[in-house]
XYZ file of C-alpha atoms in Angstrom:
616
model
C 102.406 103.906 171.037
C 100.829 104.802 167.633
C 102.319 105.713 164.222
C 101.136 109.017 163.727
C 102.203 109.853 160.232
C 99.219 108.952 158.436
C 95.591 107.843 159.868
C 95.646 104.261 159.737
C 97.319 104.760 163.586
C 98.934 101.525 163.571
C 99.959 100.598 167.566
C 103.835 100.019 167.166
C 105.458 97.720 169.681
C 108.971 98.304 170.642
C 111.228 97.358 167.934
C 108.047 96.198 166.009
C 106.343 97.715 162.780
C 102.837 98.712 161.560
C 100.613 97.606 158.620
C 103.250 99.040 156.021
C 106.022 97.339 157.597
C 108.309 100.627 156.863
C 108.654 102.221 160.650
C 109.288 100.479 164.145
C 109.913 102.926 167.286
C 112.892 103.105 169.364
C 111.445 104.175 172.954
C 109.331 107.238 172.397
C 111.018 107.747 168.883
C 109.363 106.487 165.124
C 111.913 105.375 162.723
C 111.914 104.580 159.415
C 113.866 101.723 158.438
C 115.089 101.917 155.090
C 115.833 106.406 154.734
C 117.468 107.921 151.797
C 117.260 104.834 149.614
C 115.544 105.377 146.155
C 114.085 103.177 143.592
C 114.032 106.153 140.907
C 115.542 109.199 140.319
C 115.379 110.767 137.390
C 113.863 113.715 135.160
C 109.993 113.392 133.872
C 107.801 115.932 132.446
C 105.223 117.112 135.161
C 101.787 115.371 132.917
C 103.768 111.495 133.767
C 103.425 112.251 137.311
C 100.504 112.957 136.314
C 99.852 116.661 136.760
C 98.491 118.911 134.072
C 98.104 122.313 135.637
C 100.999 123.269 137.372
C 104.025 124.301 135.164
C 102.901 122.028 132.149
C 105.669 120.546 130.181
C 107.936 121.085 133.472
C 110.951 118.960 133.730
C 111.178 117.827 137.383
C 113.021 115.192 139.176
C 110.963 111.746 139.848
C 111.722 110.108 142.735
C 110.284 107.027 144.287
C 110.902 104.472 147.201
C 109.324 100.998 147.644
C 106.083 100.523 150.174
C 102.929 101.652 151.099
C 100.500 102.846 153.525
C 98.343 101.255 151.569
C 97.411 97.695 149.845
C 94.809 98.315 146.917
C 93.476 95.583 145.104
C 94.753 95.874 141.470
C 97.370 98.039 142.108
C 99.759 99.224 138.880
C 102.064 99.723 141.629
C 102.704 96.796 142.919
C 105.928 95.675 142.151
C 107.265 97.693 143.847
C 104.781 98.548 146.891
C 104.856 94.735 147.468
C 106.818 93.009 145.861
C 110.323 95.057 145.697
C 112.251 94.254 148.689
C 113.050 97.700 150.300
C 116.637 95.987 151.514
C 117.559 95.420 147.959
C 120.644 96.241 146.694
C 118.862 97.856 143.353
C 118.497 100.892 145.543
C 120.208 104.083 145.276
C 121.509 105.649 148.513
C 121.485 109.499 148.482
C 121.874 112.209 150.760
C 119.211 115.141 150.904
C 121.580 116.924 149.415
C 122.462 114.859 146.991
C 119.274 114.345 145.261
C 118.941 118.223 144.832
C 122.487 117.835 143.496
C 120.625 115.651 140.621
C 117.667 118.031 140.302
C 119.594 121.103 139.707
C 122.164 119.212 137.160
C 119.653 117.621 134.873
C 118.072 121.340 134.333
C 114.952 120.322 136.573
C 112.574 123.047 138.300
C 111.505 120.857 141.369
C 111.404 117.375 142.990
C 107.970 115.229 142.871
C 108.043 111.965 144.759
C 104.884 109.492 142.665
C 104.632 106.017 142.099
C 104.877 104.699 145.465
C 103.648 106.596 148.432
C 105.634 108.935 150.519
C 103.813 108.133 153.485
C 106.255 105.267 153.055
C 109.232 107.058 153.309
C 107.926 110.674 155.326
C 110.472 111.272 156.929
C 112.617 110.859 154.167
C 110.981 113.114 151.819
C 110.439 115.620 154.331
C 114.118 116.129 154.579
C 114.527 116.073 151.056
C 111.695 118.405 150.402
C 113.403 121.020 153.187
C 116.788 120.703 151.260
C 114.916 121.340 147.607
C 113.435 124.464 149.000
C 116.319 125.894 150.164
C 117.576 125.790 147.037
C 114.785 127.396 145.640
C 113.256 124.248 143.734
C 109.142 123.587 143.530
C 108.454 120.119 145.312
C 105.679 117.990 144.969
C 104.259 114.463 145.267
C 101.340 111.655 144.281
C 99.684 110.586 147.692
C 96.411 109.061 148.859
C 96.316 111.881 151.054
C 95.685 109.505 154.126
C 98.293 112.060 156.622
C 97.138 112.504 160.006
C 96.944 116.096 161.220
C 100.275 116.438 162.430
C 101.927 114.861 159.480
C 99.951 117.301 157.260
C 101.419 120.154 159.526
C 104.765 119.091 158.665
C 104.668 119.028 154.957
C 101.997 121.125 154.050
C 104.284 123.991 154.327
C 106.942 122.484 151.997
C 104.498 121.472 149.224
C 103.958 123.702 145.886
C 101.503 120.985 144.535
C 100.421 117.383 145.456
C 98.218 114.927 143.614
C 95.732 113.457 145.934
C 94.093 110.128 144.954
C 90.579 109.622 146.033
C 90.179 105.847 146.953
C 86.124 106.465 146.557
C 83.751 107.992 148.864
C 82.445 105.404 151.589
C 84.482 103.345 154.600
C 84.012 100.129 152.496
C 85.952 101.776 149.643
C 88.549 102.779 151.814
C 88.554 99.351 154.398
C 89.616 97.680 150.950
C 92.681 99.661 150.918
C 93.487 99.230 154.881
C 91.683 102.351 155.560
C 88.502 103.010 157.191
C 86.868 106.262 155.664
C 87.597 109.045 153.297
C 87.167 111.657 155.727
C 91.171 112.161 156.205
C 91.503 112.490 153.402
C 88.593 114.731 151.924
C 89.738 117.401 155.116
C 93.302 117.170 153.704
C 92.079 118.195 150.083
C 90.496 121.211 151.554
C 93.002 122.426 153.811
C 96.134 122.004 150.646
C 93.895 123.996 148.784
C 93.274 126.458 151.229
C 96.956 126.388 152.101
C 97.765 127.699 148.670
C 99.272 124.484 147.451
C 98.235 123.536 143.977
C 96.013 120.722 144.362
C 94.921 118.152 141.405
C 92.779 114.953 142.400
C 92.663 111.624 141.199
C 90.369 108.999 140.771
C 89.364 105.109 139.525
C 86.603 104.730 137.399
C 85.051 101.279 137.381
C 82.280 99.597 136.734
C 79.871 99.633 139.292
C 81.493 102.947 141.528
C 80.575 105.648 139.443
C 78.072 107.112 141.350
C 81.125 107.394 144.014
C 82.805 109.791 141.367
C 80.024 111.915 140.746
C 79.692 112.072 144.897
C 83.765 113.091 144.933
C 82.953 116.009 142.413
C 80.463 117.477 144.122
C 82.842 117.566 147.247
C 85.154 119.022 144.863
C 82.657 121.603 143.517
C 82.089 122.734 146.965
C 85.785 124.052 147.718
C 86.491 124.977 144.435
C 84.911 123.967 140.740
C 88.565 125.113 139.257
C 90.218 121.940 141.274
C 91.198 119.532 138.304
C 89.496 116.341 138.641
C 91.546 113.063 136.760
C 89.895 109.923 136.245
C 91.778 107.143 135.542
C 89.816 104.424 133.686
C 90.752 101.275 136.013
C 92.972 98.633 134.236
C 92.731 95.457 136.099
C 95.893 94.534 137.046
C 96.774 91.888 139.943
C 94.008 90.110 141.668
C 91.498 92.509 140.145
C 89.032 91.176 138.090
C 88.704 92.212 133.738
C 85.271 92.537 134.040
C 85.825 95.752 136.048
C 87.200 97.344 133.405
C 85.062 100.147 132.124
C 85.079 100.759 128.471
C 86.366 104.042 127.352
C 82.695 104.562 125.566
C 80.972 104.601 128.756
C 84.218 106.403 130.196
C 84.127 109.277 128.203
C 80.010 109.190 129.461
C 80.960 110.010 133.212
C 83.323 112.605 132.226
C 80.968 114.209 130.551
C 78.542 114.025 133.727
C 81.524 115.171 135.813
C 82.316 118.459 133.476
C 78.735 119.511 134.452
C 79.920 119.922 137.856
C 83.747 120.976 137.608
C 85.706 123.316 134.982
C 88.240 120.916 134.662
C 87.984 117.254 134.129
C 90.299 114.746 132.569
C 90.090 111.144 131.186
C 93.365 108.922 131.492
C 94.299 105.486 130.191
C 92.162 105.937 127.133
C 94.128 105.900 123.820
C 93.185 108.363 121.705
C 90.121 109.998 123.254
C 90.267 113.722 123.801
C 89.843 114.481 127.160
C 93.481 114.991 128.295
C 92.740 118.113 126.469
C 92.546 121.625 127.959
C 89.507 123.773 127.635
C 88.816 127.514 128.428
C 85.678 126.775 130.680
C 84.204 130.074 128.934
C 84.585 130.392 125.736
C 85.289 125.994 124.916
C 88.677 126.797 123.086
C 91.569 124.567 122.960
C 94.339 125.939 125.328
C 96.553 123.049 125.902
C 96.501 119.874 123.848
C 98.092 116.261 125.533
C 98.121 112.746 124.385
C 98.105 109.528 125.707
C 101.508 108.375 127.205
C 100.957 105.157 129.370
C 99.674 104.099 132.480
C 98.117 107.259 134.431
C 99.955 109.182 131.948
C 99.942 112.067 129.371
C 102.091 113.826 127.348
C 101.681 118.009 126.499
C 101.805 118.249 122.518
C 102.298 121.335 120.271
C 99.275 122.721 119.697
C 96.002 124.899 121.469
C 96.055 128.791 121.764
C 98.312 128.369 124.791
C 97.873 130.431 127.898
C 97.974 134.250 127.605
C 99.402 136.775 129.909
C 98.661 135.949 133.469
C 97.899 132.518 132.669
C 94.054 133.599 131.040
C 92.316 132.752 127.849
C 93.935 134.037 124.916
C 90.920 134.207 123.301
C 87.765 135.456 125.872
C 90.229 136.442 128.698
C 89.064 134.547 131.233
C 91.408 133.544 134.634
C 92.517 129.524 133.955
C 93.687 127.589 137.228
C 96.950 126.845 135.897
C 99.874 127.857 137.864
C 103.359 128.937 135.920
C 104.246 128.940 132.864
C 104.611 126.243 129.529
C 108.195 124.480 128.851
C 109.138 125.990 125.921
C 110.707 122.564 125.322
C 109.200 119.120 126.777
C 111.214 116.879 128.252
C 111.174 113.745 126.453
C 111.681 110.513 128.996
C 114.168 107.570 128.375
C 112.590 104.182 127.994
C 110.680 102.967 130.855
C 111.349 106.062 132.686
C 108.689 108.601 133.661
C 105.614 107.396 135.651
C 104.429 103.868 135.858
C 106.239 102.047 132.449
C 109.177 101.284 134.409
C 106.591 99.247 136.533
C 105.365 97.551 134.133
C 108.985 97.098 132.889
C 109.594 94.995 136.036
C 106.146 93.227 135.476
C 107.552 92.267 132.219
C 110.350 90.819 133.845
C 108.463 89.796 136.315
C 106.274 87.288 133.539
C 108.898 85.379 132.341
C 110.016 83.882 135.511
C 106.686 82.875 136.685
C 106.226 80.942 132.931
C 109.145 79.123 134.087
C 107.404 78.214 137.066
C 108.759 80.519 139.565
C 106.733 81.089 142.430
C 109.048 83.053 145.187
C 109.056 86.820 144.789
C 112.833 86.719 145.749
C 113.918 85.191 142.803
C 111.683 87.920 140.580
C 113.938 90.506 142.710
C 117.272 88.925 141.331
C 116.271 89.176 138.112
C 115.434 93.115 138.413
C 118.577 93.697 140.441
C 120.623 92.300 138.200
C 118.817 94.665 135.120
C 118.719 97.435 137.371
C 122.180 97.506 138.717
C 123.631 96.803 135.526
C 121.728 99.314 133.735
C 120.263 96.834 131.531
C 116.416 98.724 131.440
C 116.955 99.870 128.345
C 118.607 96.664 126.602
C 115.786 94.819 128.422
C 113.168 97.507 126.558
C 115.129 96.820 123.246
C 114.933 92.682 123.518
C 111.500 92.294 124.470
C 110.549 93.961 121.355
C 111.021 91.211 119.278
C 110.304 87.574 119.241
C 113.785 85.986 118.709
C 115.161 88.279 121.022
C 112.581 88.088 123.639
C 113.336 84.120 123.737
C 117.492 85.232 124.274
C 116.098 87.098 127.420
C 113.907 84.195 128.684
C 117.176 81.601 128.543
C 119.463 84.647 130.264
C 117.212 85.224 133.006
C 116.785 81.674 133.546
C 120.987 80.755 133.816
C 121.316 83.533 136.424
C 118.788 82.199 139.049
C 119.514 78.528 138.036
C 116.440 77.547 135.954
C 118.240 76.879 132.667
C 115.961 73.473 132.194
C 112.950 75.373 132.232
C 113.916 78.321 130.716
C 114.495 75.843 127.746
C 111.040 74.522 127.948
C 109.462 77.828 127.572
C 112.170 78.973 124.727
C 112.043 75.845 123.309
C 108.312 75.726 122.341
C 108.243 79.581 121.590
C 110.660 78.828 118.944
C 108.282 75.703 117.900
C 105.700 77.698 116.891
C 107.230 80.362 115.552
C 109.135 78.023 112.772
C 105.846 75.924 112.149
C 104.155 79.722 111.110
C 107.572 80.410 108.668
C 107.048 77.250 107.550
C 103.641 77.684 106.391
C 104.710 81.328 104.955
C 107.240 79.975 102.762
C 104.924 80.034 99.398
C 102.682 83.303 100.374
C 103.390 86.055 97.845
C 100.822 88.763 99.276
C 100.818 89.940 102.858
C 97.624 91.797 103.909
C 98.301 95.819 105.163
C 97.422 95.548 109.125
C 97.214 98.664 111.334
C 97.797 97.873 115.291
C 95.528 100.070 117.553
C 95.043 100.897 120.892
C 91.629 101.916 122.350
C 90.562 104.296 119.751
C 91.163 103.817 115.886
C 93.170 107.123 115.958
C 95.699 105.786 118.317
C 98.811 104.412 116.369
C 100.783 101.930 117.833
C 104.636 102.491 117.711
C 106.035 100.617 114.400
C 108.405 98.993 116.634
C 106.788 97.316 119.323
C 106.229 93.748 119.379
C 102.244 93.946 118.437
C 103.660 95.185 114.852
C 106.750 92.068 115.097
C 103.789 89.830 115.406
C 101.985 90.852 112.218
C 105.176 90.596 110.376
C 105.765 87.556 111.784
C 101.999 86.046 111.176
C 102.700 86.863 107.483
C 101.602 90.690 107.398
C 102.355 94.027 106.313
C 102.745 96.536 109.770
C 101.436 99.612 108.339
C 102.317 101.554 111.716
C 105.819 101.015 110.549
C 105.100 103.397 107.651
C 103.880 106.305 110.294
C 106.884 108.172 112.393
C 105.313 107.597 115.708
C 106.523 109.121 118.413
C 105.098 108.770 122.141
C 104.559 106.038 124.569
C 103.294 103.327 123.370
C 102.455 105.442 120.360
C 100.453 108.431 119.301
C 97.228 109.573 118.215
C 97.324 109.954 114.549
C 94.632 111.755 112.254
C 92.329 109.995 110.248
C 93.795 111.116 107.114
C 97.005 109.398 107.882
C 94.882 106.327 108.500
C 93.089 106.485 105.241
C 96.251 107.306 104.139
C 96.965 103.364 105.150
C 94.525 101.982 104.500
C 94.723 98.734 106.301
C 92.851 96.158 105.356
C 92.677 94.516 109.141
C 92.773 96.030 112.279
C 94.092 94.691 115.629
C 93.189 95.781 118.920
C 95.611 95.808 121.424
C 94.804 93.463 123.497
C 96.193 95.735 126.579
C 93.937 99.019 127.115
C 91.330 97.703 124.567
C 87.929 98.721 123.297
C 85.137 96.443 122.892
C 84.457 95.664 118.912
C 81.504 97.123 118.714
C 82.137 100.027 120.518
C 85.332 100.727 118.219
C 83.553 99.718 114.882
C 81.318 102.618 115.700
C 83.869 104.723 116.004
C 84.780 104.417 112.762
C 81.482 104.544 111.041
C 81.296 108.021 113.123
C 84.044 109.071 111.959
C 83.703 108.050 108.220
C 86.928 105.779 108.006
C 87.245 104.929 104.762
C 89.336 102.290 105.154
C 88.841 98.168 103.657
C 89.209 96.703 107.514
C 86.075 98.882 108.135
C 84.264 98.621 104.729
C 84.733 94.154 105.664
C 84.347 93.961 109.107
C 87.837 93.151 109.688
C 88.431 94.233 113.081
C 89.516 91.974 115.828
C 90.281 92.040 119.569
C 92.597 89.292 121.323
C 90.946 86.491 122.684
C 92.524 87.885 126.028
C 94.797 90.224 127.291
C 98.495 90.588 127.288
C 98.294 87.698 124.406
C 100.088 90.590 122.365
C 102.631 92.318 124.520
C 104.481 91.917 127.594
C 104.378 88.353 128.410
C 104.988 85.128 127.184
C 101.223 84.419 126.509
C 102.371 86.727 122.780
C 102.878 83.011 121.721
C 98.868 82.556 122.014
C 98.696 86.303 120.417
C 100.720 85.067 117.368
C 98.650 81.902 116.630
C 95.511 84.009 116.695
C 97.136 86.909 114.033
C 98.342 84.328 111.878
C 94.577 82.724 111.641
C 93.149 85.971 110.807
C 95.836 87.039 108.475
C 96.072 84.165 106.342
C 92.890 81.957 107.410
C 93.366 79.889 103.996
C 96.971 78.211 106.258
C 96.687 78.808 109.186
C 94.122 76.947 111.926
C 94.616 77.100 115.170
C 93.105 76.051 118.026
C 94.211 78.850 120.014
C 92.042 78.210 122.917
C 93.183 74.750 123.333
C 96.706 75.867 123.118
C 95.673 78.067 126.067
C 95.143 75.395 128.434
C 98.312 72.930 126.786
C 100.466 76.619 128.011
C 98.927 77.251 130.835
C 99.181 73.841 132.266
C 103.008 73.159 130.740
C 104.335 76.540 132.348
C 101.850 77.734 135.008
C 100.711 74.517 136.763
C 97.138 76.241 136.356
C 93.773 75.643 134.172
C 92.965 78.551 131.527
C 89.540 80.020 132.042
C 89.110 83.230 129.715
C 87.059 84.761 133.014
C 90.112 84.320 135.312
C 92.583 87.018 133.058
C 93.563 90.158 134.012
C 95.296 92.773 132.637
C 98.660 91.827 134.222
C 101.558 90.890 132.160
C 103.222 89.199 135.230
C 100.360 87.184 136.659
C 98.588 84.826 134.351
C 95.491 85.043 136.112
C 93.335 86.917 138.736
C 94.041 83.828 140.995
C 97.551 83.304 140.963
C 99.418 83.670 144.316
C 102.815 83.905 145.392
C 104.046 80.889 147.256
C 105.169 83.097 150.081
C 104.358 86.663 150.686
C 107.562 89.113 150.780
C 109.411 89.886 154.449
C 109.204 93.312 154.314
C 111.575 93.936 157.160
C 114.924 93.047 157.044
C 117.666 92.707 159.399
C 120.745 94.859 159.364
C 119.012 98.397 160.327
C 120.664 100.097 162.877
C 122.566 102.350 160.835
C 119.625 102.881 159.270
C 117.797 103.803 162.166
C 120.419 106.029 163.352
C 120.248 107.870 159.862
C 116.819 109.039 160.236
C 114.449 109.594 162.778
C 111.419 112.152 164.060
C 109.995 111.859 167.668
C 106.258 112.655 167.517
C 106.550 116.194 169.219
C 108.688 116.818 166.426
C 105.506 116.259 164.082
């Protein structure tokens, strides 16, 4: 017998499972193993699912599961697609019911599942979904849109809007993934949009598979040229390699390729460029204005001429494809909530344990219960945002899964170098003004993050400090506030980065009058994550501290490379083998054994929830 919820058609012994290891089959009956067991619930706004024209500013309830249909290289998903254990205890178990209960009490308008798949829970969400409706709530979710026929007859009627992400537009794009064409998944597109549900579509742009994009649009064009087209520069996360990574220059190129074809077309996971904005397609003006706000994020802001009655152009009248209306208040998310930060939160965690040598995902899944259940995220957010208290974490985690020798090891020489760089600070007098960006020179790192701790500590002044930056992982400023600074050197982060050149221009286009730009004082990271979100900041902070006060400090930070990466990862340092992982140190590093993703103890489970395929 065959899984039939979505087209990969997996042949399911009795008992057994398919590819995503989330269903087995009872007789003639498909089960899903682990029903009614979240990950996340709680309230975003509607742009961190991401979804931009469909009640902007909506507050909604997120919820997400573990697994996938799926298994992308490079996935920002992947703890917990992968990695998460769906048996864990850091699961919440709710009713149907129940999670509308949640919706309705935290004020939220609907229910979007994102993050992880719901082809990996259907029948879960489909029960959820019918419970949300009948309580008059919008429901909605983030898929790759790989449903077979009958799975797409079951939910297509419960759907107000869906995200659909477009894997490319050949087999061999989609036989990476576990697929083996786009076709499902270019007929679902049509037949949600001619179903009436609001349909937005996603994409990855990388190096090398743009021409795929431009293909997608003019699919896209064809049904409708008001369907909004995002596409998400790739960040190479995982196995996938950096030089993938397109820069937000050439970025910014394609989009504007793409906006010859469509009316609406957006560029995520570049800080600070404009294309999150809304346009009227007619007349050019600003209607809706967004910002940056992570991973596959963004974040509606107050300003643009807003929509006018029956959702047109205030200014030339004409009809926008944007359905509802605009929170009158946005709903501001906790930290690591919303979207894809809290997976990088468990990435974070995640880092750590493999610098103290830790090489079985099970342990990594201690650690997060024990944050998780304990409702530690945000203490976890608050310590990792400093270097003293970021080496308190690394000895914690490492008593409660028994490493406390290593842990030491890694705290130990963190500390090392961070009293040999006081020490040499002890008779400086001046510290230099530095301004921390990311991707853009407009986009202003939050004063408090640990890029800014890093200056401070390499002897500098944080100028970000001095701007009250909101957002996630900061805002885009305007260039008056940074001549306002003006810094006289500017770090890129080292995460989301620009090339030097490419950001150097920027400024001269812009007319910075700043002294970084006047001297040439702009620098990238000799690698990523050396800044934020790993260990490796130790390597970050010996680079800062040579370009801040070059006169004291010399460091051989490549050669410390290799001394770290050998002490705590077992594994040579080669500058072409990073990624933009803060877990993994490199695009080679492997688990010493995959994940079981089936567990015992499921009959109860099975008994919970089930759907025979006439039922679909």
């Amino acid at each position: 017998m065959r899984c039939n919820i979505c087209e990969r058609g997996c042949l399911l012994p009795e008992a057994g499972t398919g590819a995503c290891g989330l269903y087995s089959r009872i007789g003639r009956e498909i089960v899903e193993l682990y029903p009614d067991r979240y990950l996340i619930i709680c309230p975003i706004s509607i742009e961190t699912m991401p979804l931009l024209h469909f009640y902007p500013g909506g507050k909604f309830l997120q919820i997400s599961t573990a697994g996938c249909n799926f298994n992308c290289d490079g996935c920002i998903s992947a703890a917990i697609v992968k990695e998460m254990d769906p048996a864990s205890r850091a699961f919440h178990h709710l009713s149907p019911e129940q999670v509308v209960d949640e919706a309705v009490r935290n004020d939220c308008i609907g229910i979007t599942f994102l993050m992880n798949d719901p082809l990996a829970s259907f029948l879960t969400f489909i029960n959820v979904a019918e419970a949300a409706k009948a309580r008059g709530l919008l429901v909605g979710c983030s898929s790759n849109g790989y449903f077979t026929e009958a799975s797409l007859d079951k939910i297509i009627k419960l759907l107000d809007f869906v995200n659909i992400g477009v894997k490319g537009m050949s087999g061999e794009a989609y036989s990476r993934c576990g697929g083996d064409t786009p076709a499902p998944v270019l007929r679902n597109i049509e037949r949600f949009y001619q179903s009436g549900v609001h349909v937005e579509v996603s994409c990855i742009c990388s190096k090398g598979h743009n021409q795929e994009i431009l293909i997608l649009a003019d699919y896209l064009a064809n049904i409708s040229a008001d369907i909004p087209l995002q596409v998400m520069r790739f960040i190479p996360v995982e196995g996938a390699e950096l030089a993938l990574e397109e820069s937000i220059r050439k970025a910014e190129g394609l989009r504007d390729m793409l906006r010859e074809k469509l009316n609406y077309v957006y560029l995520f996971n570049s800080p600070g460029a404009e294309y999150l904005n809304t346009l009227c397609p007619g007349c050019g003006e600003l209607i809706l204005k967004r910002d940056f706000y992570g991973p596959m994020g963004a974040k509606l802001k107050p300003a643009g001429l807003g929509l006018g009655e029956k959702n047109c152009c205030p200014r030339c009248g004409r009809e926008l494809n944007i359905k509802g209306f605009v929170a009158k208040k946005v709903y501001q998310e906790g930290d690591f909530q919303g979207g894809y930060p809290f997976t990088r939160a468990l990435e974070m965690m995640e880092a750590i344990l493999i610098a103290m040598g830790v090489r079985e995902q099970q342990k990594v899944v201690r650690i997060w219960e024990d944050v998780l259940c304990n409702n530690n995220l945000g203490k976890f957010h608050d310590d990792i945002r400093t270097p003293r208290a970021y080496i308190k974490t690394i000895r914690h985690f490492g008593g409660l899964i028994g490493l406390e020798d290593k842990a030491e090891a890694l705290a130990k020489y963190l500390e090392e170098k961070l009293l040999l760089i006081e020490s040499g600070l002890r008779t400086v007098d001046r510290k230099p003004r530095v301004y921390y960006a990311m991707g853009k020179p407009n986009f202003c790192i939050k004063g408090g993050r640990l890029e800014n701790q890093l200056v401070e500590t390499a002897g500098g002044t944080s100028v970000n400090r001095e701007i009250d930056c909101e957002g996630r992982p900061g805002m885009s400023i305007t260039l008056e506030q940074l001549e306002a600074l003006n810094p006289e050197i500017i770090f890129i982060s080292s995460f989301m980065s620009s090339p030097v050149d490419d950001f150097y221009e920027e400024c001269l286009k812009a007319c910075l009058d700043v002294e970084a730009v006047k001297n040439k004082r702009i620098y990238n990271l000799p690698a990523p994550c050396w800044d934020f979100g790993s260990p490796r900041w130790v390597l970050g902070l010996m680079f800062i501290a040579n370009i801040i006060h070059p006169g004291i400090f010399h460091f051989d930070v490549l050669a410390e490379a290799k001394v770290f990466y050998d002490k705590f990862y077992g594994m040579e340092f080669s500058l072409s083998d990073t990624n933009l992982s803060f877990g993994k140190p490199s695009c080679s590093f492997k688990w010493d054994t995959q994940p079981e993703m089936l567990k015992k103890g499921g009959e109860t489970c099975r008994q919970t929830l089930s759907l025979s395929p006439s039922a679909l």
